[in-house]
Amino acid sequence: MSKSETTRQKILESTTWLIGQYGIEKSSLSMIANSVGIQKPSIYYYYSSKEELIDAVFSWILEGYSFDKYFPIIEYTKENFVEKIINDGVQLLNEESTDTQLLVVQVLNEFLLYGNRESSHNKAYKLKIKAVQQGFIDGFVHLLQKGVEFGLMESKGLREKAVVLALTLDNLSNYPLIGIQLDTAAVWKQAISSVLSGKEGM
Amino acid sequence: MSKSETTRQKILESTTWLIGQYGIEKSSLSMIANSVGIQKPSIYYYYSSKEELIDAVFSWILEGYSFDKYFPIIEYTKENFVEKIINDGVQLLNEESTDTQLLVVQVLNEFLLYGNRESSHNKAYKLKIKAVQQGFIDGFVHLLQKGVEFGLMESKGLREKAVVLALTLDNLSNYPLIGIQLDTAAVWKQAISSVLSGKEGM
Amino acid sequence: MSKSETTRQKILESTTWLIGQYGIEKSSLSMIANSVGIQKPSIYYYYSSKEELIDAVFSWILEGYSFDKYFPIIEYTKENFVEKIINDGVQLLNEESTDTQLLVVQVLNEFLLYGNRESSHNKAYKLKIKAVQQGFIDGFVHLLQKGVEFGLMESKGLREKAVVLALTLDNLSNYPLIGIQLDTAAVWKQAISSVLSGKEGM
Amino acid sequence: MSKSETTRQKILESTTWLIGQYGIEKSSLSMIANSVGIQKPSIYYYYSSKEELIDAVFSWILEGYSFDKYFPIIEYTKENFVEKIINDGVQLLNEESTDTQLLVVQVLNEFLLYGNRESSHNKAYKLKIKAVQQGFIDGFVHLLQKGVEFGLMESKGLREKAVVLALTLDNLSNYPLIGIQLDTAAVWKQAISSVLSGKEGM
DNA sequence: TATGAATGAGCATTCATTCAT
DNA sequence: AATGAATGAATGCTCATTCAT
């Protein structure tokens, strides 16, 4: 990696970390420059404005955050279905409980709120995060359809079940931010169990 | 209400609305004063600092936000249990989908992130929000225990089931912020259904 | 003393004390009102502006600060002259080393500087303090003239001797402000001794 | 001198002058910037806070203000002692009666009072000024000891004599601030004369 | 590839003062 | 005799941004 690219990367990392600590608006270019070890105007050599830098941070942390990465539908078979859906979810939750991922979750939430604000020039944040969330819902719909095909569950209320799974996963990621400790694996198992055997339409 | 109290209330409301629009830090006293229709220093007649005003906003929106308000355990009987738990949840979700409550949810999320930040003087925000969330989890534990007593469900995995319900409710409140439209009533029904009939311990 | 006069007096005292602690400009009406135990606008009932209050404080602490109070020329005789001039000076210095008088000295110095400033509306401070100082010089001239009449010293350089005494007394009052501890009585005795026996015109 | 250093120096000079005119607290960054001919935030490029700027001004005006600069003990001989001590003092007094030095004296007094105030963050002002004053007292002690060695005066009460000389010099510097015109040279001669021939221990 | 020097806009806060009551 | 409510002006300070080098 060239020196230029190294610096660019350091700016990205420092900014992400600072956003996790102080939020987007309170992370000033002074702080960022200071944290990287360069002078403030030097940032403009790499990003033409703070907005552009923030955009770059957003893209950077969002890339590779997809349903398929964690739940590779193609690998699911009738035999491994139940075990795998549990394991994949547990692995995602474990991964997200590392310090790095807690930072990512915090930063994503910063962007989510930031994207909702009037002053935000870039409404795309909201849309992109929505797309990711929607991707998880759609992913679970596809996955559960496979479960139906395998005869492991009924097709009724399938979309709602998929939503419950997506919601549960999302919220289990967010709870550490509030400081509530949960046995996330157990909750996830319970959610799967409910979905696979639930008799809806009461 | 005296003129003084009216002004104090208007400051509170304007600030809440502005926080929903621009975030806590970007909601400047200039904006607030402007929005209320007074001059900036007048705010100091009512609140001795911005921090104190923000604290007052937080207390104001948090008051009366409790499990018992929405799920009055005492009113639950064997006969009305299933119907009532569904209806109470649906009512909470409907209430929260009003513009006012969307604002409250957004603002609560602002405080949640704000309380996580290093620069924030008042770490109490996080703790108080945690207490409310924990109150919902504990509330559902109690409620489901009653369900067990009524013979409507098994006691196994009860705590995890309670967590799933609390998470689901929380996330259903948050989803509108992302812009995802869900049939929240259907999802809630599905969650209840899963919980009441789920066979855990696979 | 009527309630009105009591309050007026309390304002004066509090302001003096605050000026000693924080200086004239940093002693705000808020602080004064707070210290007195009244509301800020109430001060305007007694003094039509901060300037007028400050003027009143100045007059109050300056009144009774005269040469004659400490060195009553009429009581000086040939027999008691040397002893009395020493004792009177020592008494003045002792008096000024009390906490109250240290405050007065500090406040007088505040006014001295304040009166030198461009922003000061009231140049009279400087003139009045000058008058007091000049009064001490003139007083010592008269006193030493009596000493000459009594045959206790030569008349040559009398004015300069008087100035040395006045200066010495003034500075001995000010030194505690800097924090330098001196045997003020000894220094004063030395000054008198020098003046009474000094052979000028070298 | 680079442009940067020129600006830094101009800020220092303007601030000193403004402190002499308006006092430390009333010398606002706006006034300073205006006086220098730059914008307010530019000051922060050179000094990270008003406090730091004020500190720099203090150090600047205090540097080189020492007893030895005016009374070089090493140059004193038996033959030149009396004449030189008079001349050195007269020269110091003449120097201090220039406009520049009057400003310095006024500013030093501002710092002295400022350092006494509660709100002042930097109590070091008082200590450093005390050190300078103490330096003059100690200097005169050394000088008079030489005078004793030369047989020009008695050793008794030497410290008090030294204090009288230091006080006299100090006060002669301060009197112009009050507006009192004195024949400072004559007063200084008188003080020296008193000290050299005075018979203490009455 | 980076920075030294500078700035306009805006921030939270404090101030002396006013005025109807 | 005193005050509740309000304000215009100013304070120290931070910000993202510019631009010549």
Tab-separated table of C-alpha atoms in Angstrom, chain A residues 3-190:
chain	number	residue	atom	x	y	z
A	3	LYS	CA	1.997	6.009	1.625
A	4	SER	CA	-0.941	7.911	0.248
A	5	GLU	CA	-3.246	4.951	0.629
A	6	THR	CA	-1.927	4.269	4.123
A	7	THR	CA	-2.778	7.786	5.219
A	8	ARG	CA	-6.198	7.578	3.595
A	9	GLN	CA	-6.849	4.353	5.472
A	10	LYS	CA	-5.650	5.813	8.754
A	11	ILE	CA	-8.007	8.749	8.336
A	12	LEU	CA	-10.862	6.325	7.745
A	13	GLU	CA	-10.062	4.246	10.796
A	14	SER	CA	-9.488	7.178	13.103
A	15	THR	CA	-12.696	8.826	11.990
A	16	THR	CA	-14.687	5.649	12.550
A	17	TRP	CA	-13.279	5.265	16.020
A	18	LEU	CA	-13.917	8.915	16.845
A	19	ILE	CA	-17.499	8.691	15.595
A	20	GLY	CA	-17.976	5.733	17.916
A	21	GLN	CA	-16.642	7.818	20.786
A	22	TYR	CA	-18.086	11.271	20.118
A	23	GLY	CA	-20.679	10.983	17.389
A	24	ILE	CA	-20.510	12.300	13.849
A	25	GLU	CA	-20.952	16.002	14.483
A	26	LYS	CA	-18.664	16.199	17.485
A	27	SER	CA	-15.898	14.394	15.619
A	28	SER	CA	-14.191	17.472	14.272
A	29	LEU	CA	-11.529	17.584	11.608
A	30	SER	CA	-9.145	18.843	14.281
A	31	MET	CA	-9.684	15.740	16.350
A	32	ILE	CA	-9.372	13.503	13.320
A	33	ALA	CA	-6.156	15.148	12.145
A	34	ASN	CA	-4.790	14.977	15.646
A	35	SER	CA	-5.690	11.327	15.970
A	36	VAL	CA	-4.092	10.467	12.620
A	37	GLY	CA	-1.024	12.529	13.319
A	38	ILE	CA	-1.339	14.968	10.433
A	39	GLN	CA	-2.385	18.585	10.083
A	40	LYS	CA	-5.998	19.535	9.608
A	41	PRO	CA	-5.793	20.844	6.018
A	42	SER	CA	-4.066	17.644	4.980
A	43	ILE	CA	-7.363	15.837	5.283
A	44	TYR	CA	-8.585	17.893	2.346
A	45	TYR	CA	-5.965	16.313	0.206
A	46	TYR	CA	-7.800	13.018	0.585
A	47	TYR	CA	-11.403	14.093	1.020
A	48	SER	CA	-12.763	17.281	-0.402
A	49	SER	CA	-15.016	17.966	2.579
A	50	LYS	CA	-16.013	16.558	5.906
A	51	GLU	CA	-19.196	15.307	4.295
A	52	GLU	CA	-17.255	13.274	1.771
A	53	LEU	CA	-15.114	11.786	4.520
A	54	ILE	CA	-18.189	10.819	6.509
A	55	ASP	CA	-19.666	9.233	3.392
A	56	ALA	CA	-16.496	7.235	2.909
A	57	VAL	CA	-16.624	6.008	6.499
A	58	PHE	CA	-20.212	4.941	6.003
A	59	SER	CA	-19.493	2.991	2.846
A	60	TRP	CA	-16.458	1.442	4.464
A	61	ILE	CA	-18.236	0.026	7.470
A	62	LEU	CA	-21.289	-1.044	5.512
A	63	GLU	CA	-19.440	-3.002	2.847
A	64	GLY	CA	-19.654	-6.723	3.317
A	65	TYR	CA	-22.487	-6.461	5.804
A	66	SER	CA	-24.996	-8.701	4.067
A	67	PHE	CA	-27.339	-11.540	4.874
A	68	ASP	CA	-25.584	-13.920	2.539
A	69	LYS	CA	-22.252	-13.485	4.263
A	70	TYR	CA	-23.695	-14.851	7.482
A	71	PHE	CA	-26.445	-17.143	6.160
A	72	PRO	CA	-25.181	-18.730	2.897
A	73	ILE	CA	-28.494	-20.141	1.656
A	74	ILE	CA	-26.789	-22.370	-0.874
A	75	GLU	CA	-25.197	-24.424	1.872
A	76	TYR	CA	-28.459	-25.227	3.611
A	77	THR	CA	-29.776	-28.800	3.310
A	78	LYS	CA	-32.700	-30.597	4.856
A	79	GLU	CA	-30.326	-32.332	7.230
A	80	ASN	CA	-28.288	-29.379	8.459
A	81	PHE	CA	-31.065	-26.759	8.278
A	82	VAL	CA	-32.040	-26.341	11.919
A	83	GLU	CA	-28.525	-26.694	13.253
A	84	LYS	CA	-27.048	-24.379	10.668
A	85	ILE	CA	-29.556	-21.571	11.031
A	86	ILE	CA	-28.880	-21.607	14.760
A	87	ASN	CA	-25.114	-21.764	14.352
A	88	ASP	CA	-24.959	-19.043	11.710
A	89	GLY	CA	-26.976	-16.716	13.891
A	90	VAL	CA	-24.905	-17.493	16.965
A	91	GLN	CA	-21.745	-16.839	15.012
A	92	LEU	CA	-23.043	-13.461	13.813
A	93	LEU	CA	-23.952	-12.560	17.365
A	94	ASN	CA	-20.577	-13.652	18.707
A	95	GLU	CA	-18.776	-11.700	16.039
A	96	GLU	CA	-20.772	-8.619	16.891
A	97	SER	CA	-19.943	-8.838	20.551
A	98	THR	CA	-16.271	-8.155	19.869
A	99	ASP	CA	-15.050	-4.642	20.582
A	100	THR	CA	-14.580	-3.954	16.909
A	101	GLN	CA	-18.110	-4.932	16.023
A	102	LEU	CA	-19.591	-3.088	18.989
A	103	LEU	CA	-17.921	-0.029	17.516
A	104	VAL	CA	-19.435	-0.814	14.126
A	105	VAL	CA	-22.900	-1.240	15.607
A	106	GLN	CA	-22.550	2.021	17.514
A	107	VAL	CA	-21.362	3.837	14.396
A	108	LEU	CA	-24.151	2.359	12.285
A	109	ASN	CA	-26.646	3.651	14.802
A	110	GLU	CA	-24.993	7.061	14.640
A	111	PHE	CA	-25.487	7.027	10.892
A	112	LEU	CA	-29.043	5.835	11.229
A	113	LEU	CA	-29.962	8.794	13.406
A	114	TYR	CA	-27.755	11.124	11.388
A	115	GLY	CA	-29.572	10.088	8.228
A	116	ASN	CA	-32.879	10.940	9.828
A	117	ARG	CA	-31.857	14.486	10.566
A	118	GLU	CA	-32.823	17.501	8.584
A	119	SER	CA	-29.354	18.936	8.510
A	120	SER	CA	-27.984	15.796	6.976
A	121	HIS	CA	-27.154	16.406	3.348
A	122	ASN	CA	-27.035	12.774	2.617
A	123	LYS	CA	-30.353	10.994	2.976
A	124	ALA	CA	-28.735	7.977	1.350
A	125	TYR	CA	-27.593	6.713	4.735
A	126	LYS	CA	-31.116	5.872	5.732
A	127	LEU	CA	-31.853	4.219	2.416
A	128	LYS	CA	-28.738	2.102	2.453
A	129	ILE	CA	-29.269	0.943	5.998
A	130	LYS	CA	-32.864	0.216	5.094
A	131	ALA	CA	-31.618	-1.846	2.165
A	132	VAL	CA	-29.390	-3.892	4.443
A	133	GLN	CA	-32.205	-4.496	6.918
A	134	GLN	CA	-34.576	-5.321	4.122
A	135	GLY	CA	-31.933	-7.669	2.798
A	136	PHE	CA	-31.996	-9.567	6.067
A	137	ILE	CA	-35.787	-9.774	6.004
A	138	ASP	CA	-35.787	-10.975	2.410
A	139	GLY	CA	-32.949	-13.366	3.180
A	140	PHE	CA	-34.883	-14.958	5.989
A	141	VAL	CA	-37.942	-15.200	3.735
A	142	HIS	CA	-35.882	-17.163	1.211
A	143	LEU	CA	-34.292	-19.282	3.894
A	144	LEU	CA	-37.609	-20.130	5.523
A	145	GLN	CA	-39.075	-20.965	2.114
A	146	LYS	CA	-36.349	-23.546	1.853
A	147	GLY	CA	-37.373	-24.769	5.290
A	148	VAL	CA	-40.920	-25.139	4.008
A	149	GLU	CA	-39.676	-27.011	0.960
A	150	PHE	CA	-37.783	-29.309	3.298
A	151	GLY	CA	-41.018	-29.894	5.186
A	152	LEU	CA	-39.625	-28.444	8.355
A	153	MET	CA	-42.308	-25.844	8.871
A	154	GLU	CA	-45.610	-24.550	7.570
A	155	SER	CA	-45.696	-21.783	5.015
A	156	LYS	CA	-48.366	-19.778	6.774
A	157	GLY	CA	-47.234	-16.444	8.211
A	158	LEU	CA	-43.841	-17.045	6.704
A	159	ARG	CA	-43.128	-13.402	6.071
A	160	GLU	CA	-43.991	-12.436	9.629
A	161	LYS	CA	-41.770	-15.182	10.937
A	162	ALA	CA	-38.920	-13.926	8.795
A	163	VAL	CA	-39.472	-10.437	10.196
A	164	VAL	CA	-39.396	-11.739	13.753
A	165	LEU	CA	-36.056	-13.406	13.083
A	166	ALA	CA	-34.580	-10.313	11.470
A	167	LEU	CA	-35.864	-8.101	14.271
A	168	THR	CA	-34.507	-10.421	16.927
A	169	LEU	CA	-31.075	-10.527	15.372
A	170	ASP	CA	-31.005	-6.775	14.971
A	171	ASN	CA	-32.047	-6.079	18.489
A	172	LEU	CA	-29.698	-8.627	19.991
A	173	SER	CA	-26.921	-6.663	18.302
A	174	ASN	CA	-28.142	-3.416	19.757
A	175	TYR	CA	-28.763	-4.465	23.328
A	176	PRO	CA	-25.110	-4.384	24.382
A	177	LEU	CA	-25.151	-0.658	23.585
A	178	ILE	CA	-27.722	-0.133	26.305
A	179	GLY	CA	-25.741	-2.246	28.689
A	180	ILE	CA	-28.222	-5.076	29.017
A	181	GLN	CA	-26.552	-8.475	29.192
A	182	LEU	CA	-28.439	-11.295	27.552
A	183	ASP	CA	-27.757	-14.950	26.790
A	184	THR	CA	-28.028	-14.074	23.129
A	185	ALA	CA	-27.503	-17.648	21.950
A	186	ALA	CA	-30.401	-18.887	24.059
A	187	VAL	CA	-32.688	-16.127	22.846
A	188	TRP	CA	-31.774	-16.852	19.267
A	189	LYS	CA	-32.457	-20.572	19.734
A	190	GLN	CA	-35.798	-19.743	21.289
